[in-house]
Coordinates of C-alpha atoms and ligand atoms in Angstrom, one line a residue:
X23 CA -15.3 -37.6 -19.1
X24 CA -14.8 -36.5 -15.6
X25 CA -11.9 -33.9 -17.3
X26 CA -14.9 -32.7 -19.7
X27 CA -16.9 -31.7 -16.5
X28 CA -14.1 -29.8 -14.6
X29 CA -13.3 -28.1 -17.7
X30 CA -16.5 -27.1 -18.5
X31 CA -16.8 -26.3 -14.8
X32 CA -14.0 -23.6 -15.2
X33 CA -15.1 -22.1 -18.0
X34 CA -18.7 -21.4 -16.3
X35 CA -16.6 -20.0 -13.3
X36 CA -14.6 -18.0 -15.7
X37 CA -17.8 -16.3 -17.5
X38 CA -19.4 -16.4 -14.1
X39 CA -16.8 -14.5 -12.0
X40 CA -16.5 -12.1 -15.3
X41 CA -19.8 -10.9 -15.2
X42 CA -19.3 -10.3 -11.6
X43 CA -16.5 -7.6 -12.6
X44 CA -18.9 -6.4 -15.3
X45 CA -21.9 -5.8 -12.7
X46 CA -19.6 -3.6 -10.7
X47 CA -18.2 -1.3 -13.6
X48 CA -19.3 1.5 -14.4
X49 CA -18.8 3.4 -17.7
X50 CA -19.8 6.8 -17.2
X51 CA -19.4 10.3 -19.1
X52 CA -17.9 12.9 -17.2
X53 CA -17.3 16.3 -18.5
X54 CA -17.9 14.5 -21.8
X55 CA -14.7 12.3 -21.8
X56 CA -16.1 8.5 -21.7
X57 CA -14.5 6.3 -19.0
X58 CA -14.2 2.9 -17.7
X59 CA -14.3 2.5 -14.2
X60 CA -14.2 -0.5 -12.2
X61 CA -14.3 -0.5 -8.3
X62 CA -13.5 -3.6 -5.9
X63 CA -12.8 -4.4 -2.5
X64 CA -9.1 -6.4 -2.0
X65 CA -6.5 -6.1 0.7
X66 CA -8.8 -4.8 3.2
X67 CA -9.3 -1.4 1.0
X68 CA -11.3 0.0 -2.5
X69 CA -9.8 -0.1 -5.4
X70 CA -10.5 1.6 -8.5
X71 CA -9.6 1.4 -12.1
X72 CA -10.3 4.2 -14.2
X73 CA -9.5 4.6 -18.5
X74 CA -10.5 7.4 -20.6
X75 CA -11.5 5.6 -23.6
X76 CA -10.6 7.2 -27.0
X77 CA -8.3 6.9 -30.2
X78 CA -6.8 2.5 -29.8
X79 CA -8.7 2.1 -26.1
X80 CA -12.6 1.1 -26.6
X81 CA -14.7 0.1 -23.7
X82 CA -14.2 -4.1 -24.7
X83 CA -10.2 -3.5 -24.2
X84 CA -10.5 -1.1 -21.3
X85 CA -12.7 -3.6 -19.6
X86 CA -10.5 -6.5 -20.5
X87 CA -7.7 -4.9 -19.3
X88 CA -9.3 -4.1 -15.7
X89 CA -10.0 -7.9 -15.3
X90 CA -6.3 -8.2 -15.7
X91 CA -6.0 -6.2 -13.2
X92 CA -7.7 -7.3 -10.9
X93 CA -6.3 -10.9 -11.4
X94 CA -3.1 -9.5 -10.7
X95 CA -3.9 -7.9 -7.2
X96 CA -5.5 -11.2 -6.2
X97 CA -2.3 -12.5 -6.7
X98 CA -0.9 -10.7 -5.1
X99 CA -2.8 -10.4 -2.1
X100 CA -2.7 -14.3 -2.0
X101 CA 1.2 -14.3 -1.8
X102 CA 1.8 -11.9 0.2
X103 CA -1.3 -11.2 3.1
X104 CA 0.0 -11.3 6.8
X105 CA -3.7 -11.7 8.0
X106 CA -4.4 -15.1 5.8
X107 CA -3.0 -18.3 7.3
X108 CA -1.9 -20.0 3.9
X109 CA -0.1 -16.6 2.2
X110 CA 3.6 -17.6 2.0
X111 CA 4.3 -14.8 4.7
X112 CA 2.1 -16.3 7.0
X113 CA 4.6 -19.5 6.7
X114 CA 7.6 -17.2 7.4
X115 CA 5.9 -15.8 10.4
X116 CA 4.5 -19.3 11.7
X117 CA 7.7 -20.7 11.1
X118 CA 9.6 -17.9 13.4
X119 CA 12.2 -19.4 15.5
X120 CA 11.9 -22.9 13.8
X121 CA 12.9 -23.1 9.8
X122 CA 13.4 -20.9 7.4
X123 CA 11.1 -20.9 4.8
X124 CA 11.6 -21.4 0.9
X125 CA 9.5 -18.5 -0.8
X126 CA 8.9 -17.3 -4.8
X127 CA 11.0 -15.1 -6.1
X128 CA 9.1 -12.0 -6.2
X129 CA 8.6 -12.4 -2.4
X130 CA 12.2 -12.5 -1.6
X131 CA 12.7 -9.8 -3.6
X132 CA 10.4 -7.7 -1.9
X133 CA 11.6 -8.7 1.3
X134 CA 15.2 -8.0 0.3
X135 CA 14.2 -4.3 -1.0
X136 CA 12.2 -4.1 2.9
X137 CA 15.1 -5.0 4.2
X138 CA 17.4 -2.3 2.4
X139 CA 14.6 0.4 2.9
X140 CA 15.0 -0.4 6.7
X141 CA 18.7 0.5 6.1
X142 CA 18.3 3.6 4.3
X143 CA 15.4 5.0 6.9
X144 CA 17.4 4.4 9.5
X145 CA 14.9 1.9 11.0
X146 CA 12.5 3.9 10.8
X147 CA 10.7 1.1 8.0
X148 CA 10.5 -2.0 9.6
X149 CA 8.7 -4.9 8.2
X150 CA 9.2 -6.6 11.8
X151 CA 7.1 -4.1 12.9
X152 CA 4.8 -6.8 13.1
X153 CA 6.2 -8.5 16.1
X154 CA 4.5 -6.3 17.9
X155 CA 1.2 -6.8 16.0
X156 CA -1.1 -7.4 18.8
X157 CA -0.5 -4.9 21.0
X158 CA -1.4 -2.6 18.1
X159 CA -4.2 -4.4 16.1
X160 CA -7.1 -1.6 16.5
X161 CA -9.6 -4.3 16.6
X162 CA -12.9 -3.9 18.8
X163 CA -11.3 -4.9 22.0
X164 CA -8.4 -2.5 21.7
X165 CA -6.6 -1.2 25.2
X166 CA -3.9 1.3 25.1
X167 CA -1.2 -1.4 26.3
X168 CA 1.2 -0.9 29.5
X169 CA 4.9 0.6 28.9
X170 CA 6.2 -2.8 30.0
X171 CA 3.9 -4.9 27.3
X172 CA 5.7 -2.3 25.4
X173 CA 9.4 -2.4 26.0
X174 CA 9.1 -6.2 26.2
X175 CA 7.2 -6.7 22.6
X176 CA 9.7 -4.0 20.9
X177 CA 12.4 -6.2 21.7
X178 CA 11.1 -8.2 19.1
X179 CA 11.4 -5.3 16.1
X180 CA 14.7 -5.8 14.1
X181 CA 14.8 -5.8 10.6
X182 CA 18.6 -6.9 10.8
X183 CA 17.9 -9.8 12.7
X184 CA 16.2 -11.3 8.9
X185 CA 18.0 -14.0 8.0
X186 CA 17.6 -13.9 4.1
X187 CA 19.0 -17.4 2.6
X188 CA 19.8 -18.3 -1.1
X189 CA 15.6 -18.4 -1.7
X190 CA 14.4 -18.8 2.0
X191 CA 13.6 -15.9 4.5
X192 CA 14.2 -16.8 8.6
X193 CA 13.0 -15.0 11.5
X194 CA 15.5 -16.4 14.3
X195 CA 13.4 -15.3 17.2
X196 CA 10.1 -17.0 18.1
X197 CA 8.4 -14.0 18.3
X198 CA 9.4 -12.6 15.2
X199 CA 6.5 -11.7 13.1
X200 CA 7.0 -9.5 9.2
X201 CA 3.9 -8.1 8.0
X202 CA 3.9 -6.2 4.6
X203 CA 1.5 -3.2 5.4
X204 CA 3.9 -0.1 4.6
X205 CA 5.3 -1.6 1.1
X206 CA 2.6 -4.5 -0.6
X207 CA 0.0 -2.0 -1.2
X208 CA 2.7 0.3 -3.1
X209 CA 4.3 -2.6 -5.2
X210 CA 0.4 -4.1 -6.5
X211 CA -0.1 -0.4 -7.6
X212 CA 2.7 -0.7 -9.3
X213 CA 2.0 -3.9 -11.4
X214 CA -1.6 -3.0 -11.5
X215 CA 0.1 -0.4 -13.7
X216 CA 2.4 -3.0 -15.0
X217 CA -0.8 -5.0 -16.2
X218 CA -2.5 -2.2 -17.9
X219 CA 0.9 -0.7 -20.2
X220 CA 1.1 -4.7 -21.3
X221 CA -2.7 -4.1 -22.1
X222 CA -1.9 -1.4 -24.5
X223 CA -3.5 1.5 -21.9
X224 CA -1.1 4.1 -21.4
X225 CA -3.9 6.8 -19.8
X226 CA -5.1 5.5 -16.4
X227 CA -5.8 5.6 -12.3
X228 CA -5.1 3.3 -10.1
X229 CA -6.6 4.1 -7.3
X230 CA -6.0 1.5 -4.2
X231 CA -7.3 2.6 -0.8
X232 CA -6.6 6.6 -1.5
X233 CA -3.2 5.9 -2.9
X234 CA -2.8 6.7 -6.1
X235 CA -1.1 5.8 -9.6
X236 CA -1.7 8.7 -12.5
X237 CA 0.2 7.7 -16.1
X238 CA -0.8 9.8 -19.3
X239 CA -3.9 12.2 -19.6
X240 CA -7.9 12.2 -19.3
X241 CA -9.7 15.0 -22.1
X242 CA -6.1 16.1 -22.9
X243 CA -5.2 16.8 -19.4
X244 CA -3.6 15.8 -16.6
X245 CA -4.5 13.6 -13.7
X246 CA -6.3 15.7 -10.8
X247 CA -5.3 14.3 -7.2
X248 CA -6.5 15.8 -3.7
X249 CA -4.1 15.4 -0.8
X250 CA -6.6 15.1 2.4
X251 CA -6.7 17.1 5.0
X252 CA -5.9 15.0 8.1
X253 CA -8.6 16.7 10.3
X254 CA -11.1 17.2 7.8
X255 CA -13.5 15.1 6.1
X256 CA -12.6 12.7 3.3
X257 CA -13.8 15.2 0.9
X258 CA -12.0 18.3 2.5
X259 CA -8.5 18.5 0.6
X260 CA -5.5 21.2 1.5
X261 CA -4.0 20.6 -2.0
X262 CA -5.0 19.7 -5.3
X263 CA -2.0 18.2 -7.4
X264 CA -1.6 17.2 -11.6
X265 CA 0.1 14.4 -12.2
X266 CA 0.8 12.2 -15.2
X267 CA 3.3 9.9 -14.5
X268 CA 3.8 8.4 -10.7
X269 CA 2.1 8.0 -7.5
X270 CA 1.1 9.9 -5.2
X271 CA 1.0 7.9 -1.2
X272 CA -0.2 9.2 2.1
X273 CA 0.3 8.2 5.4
X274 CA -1.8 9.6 7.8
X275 CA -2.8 9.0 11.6
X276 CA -6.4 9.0 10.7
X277 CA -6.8 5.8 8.7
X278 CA -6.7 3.6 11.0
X279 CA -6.6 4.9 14.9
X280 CA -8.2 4.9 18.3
X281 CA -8.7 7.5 20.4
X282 CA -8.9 6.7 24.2
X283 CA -8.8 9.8 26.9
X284 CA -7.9 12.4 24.2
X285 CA -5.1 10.3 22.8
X286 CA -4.8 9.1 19.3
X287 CA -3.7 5.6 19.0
X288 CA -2.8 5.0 15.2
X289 CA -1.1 2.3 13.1
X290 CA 2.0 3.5 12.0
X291 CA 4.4 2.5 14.6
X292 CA 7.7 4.2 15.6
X293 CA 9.9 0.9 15.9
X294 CA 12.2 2.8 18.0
X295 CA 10.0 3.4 20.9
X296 CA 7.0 0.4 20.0
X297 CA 4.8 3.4 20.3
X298 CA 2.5 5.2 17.0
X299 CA 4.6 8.3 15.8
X300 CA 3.6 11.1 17.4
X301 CA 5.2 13.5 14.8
X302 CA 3.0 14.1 12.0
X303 CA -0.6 13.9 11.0
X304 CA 0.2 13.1 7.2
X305 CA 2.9 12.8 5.0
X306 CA 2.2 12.7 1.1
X307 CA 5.0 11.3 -1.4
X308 CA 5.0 11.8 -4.7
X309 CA 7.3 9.5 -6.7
X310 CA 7.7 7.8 -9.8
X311 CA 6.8 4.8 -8.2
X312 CA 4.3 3.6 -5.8
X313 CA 6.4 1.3 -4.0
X314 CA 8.7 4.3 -3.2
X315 CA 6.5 6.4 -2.1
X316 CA 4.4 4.2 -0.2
X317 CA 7.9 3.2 1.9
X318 CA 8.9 6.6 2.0
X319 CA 5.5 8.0 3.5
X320 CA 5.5 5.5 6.4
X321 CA 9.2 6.1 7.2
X322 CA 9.2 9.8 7.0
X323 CA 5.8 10.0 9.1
X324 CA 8.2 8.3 11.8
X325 CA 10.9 10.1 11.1
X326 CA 9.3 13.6 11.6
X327 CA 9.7 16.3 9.2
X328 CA 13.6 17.2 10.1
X329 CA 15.0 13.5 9.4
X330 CA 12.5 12.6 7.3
X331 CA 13.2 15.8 4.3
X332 CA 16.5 14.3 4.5
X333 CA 15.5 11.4 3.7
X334 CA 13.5 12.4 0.9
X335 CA 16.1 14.5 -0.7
X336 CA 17.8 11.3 -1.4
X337 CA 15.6 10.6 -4.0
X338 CA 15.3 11.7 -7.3
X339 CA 12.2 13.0 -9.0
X340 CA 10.5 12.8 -5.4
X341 CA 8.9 15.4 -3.1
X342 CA 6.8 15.4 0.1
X343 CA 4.1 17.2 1.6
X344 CA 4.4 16.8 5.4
X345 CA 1.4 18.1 8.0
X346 CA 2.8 18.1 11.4
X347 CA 1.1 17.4 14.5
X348 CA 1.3 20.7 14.9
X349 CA -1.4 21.1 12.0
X350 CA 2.0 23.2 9.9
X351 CA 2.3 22.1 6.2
X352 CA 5.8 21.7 5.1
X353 CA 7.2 20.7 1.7
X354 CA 10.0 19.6 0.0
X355 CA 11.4 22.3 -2.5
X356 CA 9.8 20.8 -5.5
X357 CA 6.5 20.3 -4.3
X358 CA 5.0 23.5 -5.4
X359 CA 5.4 21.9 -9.2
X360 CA 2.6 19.3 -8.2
X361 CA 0.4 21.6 -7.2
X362 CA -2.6 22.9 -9.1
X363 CA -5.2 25.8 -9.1
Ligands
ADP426 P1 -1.9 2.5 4.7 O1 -2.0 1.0 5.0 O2 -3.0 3.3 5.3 O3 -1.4 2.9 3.4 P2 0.8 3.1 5.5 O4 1.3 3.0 4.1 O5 1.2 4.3 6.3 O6 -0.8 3.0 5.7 O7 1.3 1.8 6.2 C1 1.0 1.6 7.5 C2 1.0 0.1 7.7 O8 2.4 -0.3 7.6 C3 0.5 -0.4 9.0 O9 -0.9 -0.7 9.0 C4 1.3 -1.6 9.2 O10 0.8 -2.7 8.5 C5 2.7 -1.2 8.6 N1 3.6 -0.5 9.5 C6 3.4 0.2 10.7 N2 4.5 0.7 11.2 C7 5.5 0.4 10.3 C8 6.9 0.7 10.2 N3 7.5 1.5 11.2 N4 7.6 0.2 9.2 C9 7.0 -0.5 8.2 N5 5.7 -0.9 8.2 C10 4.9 -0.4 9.2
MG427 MG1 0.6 3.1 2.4

């Protein structure tokens, strides 16, 4: 009896928590082609769905397949969250200088590709950033911290120091903190775009917080994407780009900052010096995959253009648009083919 009520317990949650999606979508007619869209707030940014419907994809599947999609980034964001106490990160970090931790899989293996990312950068990607987390949290009671605060916590920044077991991860240092800001957001875009090919879609946006996942076409074209300009308003874009298969990630010194006595304190942090790169206002990466790019735009903002074009060359079918602190826009040599109009 008692198993009847639970289970007809779920199901009301199941039909109740799927209207919520439905209240929030948003099928609309632009420029005649019909859409699905469905926007919601995870992993402390917006995220938006979007499927031109047409030919096998009606507004039932679209819609069905969004609700996947969403389950998926939940997931996610559940597994892998540095700011919620019972993520499994959160036990690797509260377990610093004690155990190491037994985690799934797909965690390891995202820790394992961190950790080879810090390789290839240089350092210049480092999931340990984190170790110096609250010295650079931009919450309301943010001070610019002392040089010595600064030296002292950067001790603490070594992706090398990891210890990755057969299926555990171990932080040998106290201190030690990994927090998955620079790469989580790029691999959920990824299997939000995962979900949606299993789904049968094979035209759609992802869009989470600004980065972005274009695959196939919308009214028989491509997908449009604006890269911001770093000064300007969010509507204010120095390039519009087509793309139809891969992301396109920006960094920039404007998304999450302070600015005390005409200085800009940001959150992308150089984990050479402990302090927020200083050489770029933006960097945009296109590449065929979001995790990629989302890596590669945090490492070459602290990198700086010189080091950072380099780095980018490595990597096929991948460009970058870099604007300096200077205000100069550089790009990689096959850039130009992104661009639009
Ligand atoms: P956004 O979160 O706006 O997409 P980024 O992709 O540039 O920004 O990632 C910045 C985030 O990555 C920071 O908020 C922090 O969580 C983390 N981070 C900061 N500095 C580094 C670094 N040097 N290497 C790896 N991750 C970093
Ligand atoms: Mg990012």
């Amino acid at each position: 009896m008692k198993r009847r009520i639970l289970t007809l317990l779920f199901l009301l949650f199941i039909v109740f928590t799927g209207g919520m999606l439905l209240l929030r979508e948003n099928s609309r007619k632009s420029a005649n082609i019909e859409t699905v869209e469905v926007t919601r707030f995870l992993m402390g940014t917006s995220w938006t769905v979007k499927i031109p419907l047409g030919g096998e994809v009606n507004r039932e599947n679209a819609l069905r397949a969004t609700d996947s999609v969403f389950i998926e980034l939940d997931r996610i964001e559940d597994l892998m969250s540095e700011w919620r106490p019972e993520t499994a990160v959160s036990a690797i970090n509260s377990n610093a200088g004690l155990k190491p931790v037994k985690v799934p899989l797909e965690l390891f293996k995202l820790i394992e590709r961190s950790v080879e990312f810090g390789h290839l950068s240089q350092g210049a990607f480092d999931i340990t950033w984190k170790g110096m987390g609250p010295l650079w949290t931009f919450g309301q009671n943010f001070r610019v911290p002392g040089e010595d605060e600064i030296l002292e916590a950067v001790k603490r920044v070594d992706f090398s120091k990891i210890v990755m077991g057969q299926d555990s991860v171990f932080l040998p240092e106290r201190d030690m903190a990994i927090g998955l800001g620079g790469i989580a957001k790029g691999y959920a875009i990824d299997r939000a775009g995962e979900v949606l090919r299993e789904s049968g879609i094979t035209d759609f946006l992802v869009d989470g917080g600004g980065d972005i996942l274009a695959w196939g076409r919308i009214g028989g074209r491509q997908w449009l994407v604006g890269v911001r300009d770093p000064r300007g308003n969010r509507d204010e874009l120095i390039k519009k780009l087509s793309i139809s298969g891969g992301a396109v990630v920006t960094s920039g010194d404007y998304e999450r900052f302070k600015m005390v006595d005409g200085r800009r304190y940001h959150h992308i942090i150089d984990p050479r010096t402990g302090h927020p790169a200083d050489k770029c206002r933006s960097v945009t990466v296109f590449s065929p995959k979001a995790e990629t790019a989302d890596v590669l735009a945090t490492a070459v903002f602290v990198l700086g253009p010189e080091e950072g074009m380099k780095l980018i060359s490595q990597y096929e079918e991948t460009e970058a648009l870099i604007v300096e602190s200077n205000g100069e826009i550089l790009m990689s040599g096959g850039f130009d083919e992104l661009i639009t109009g």
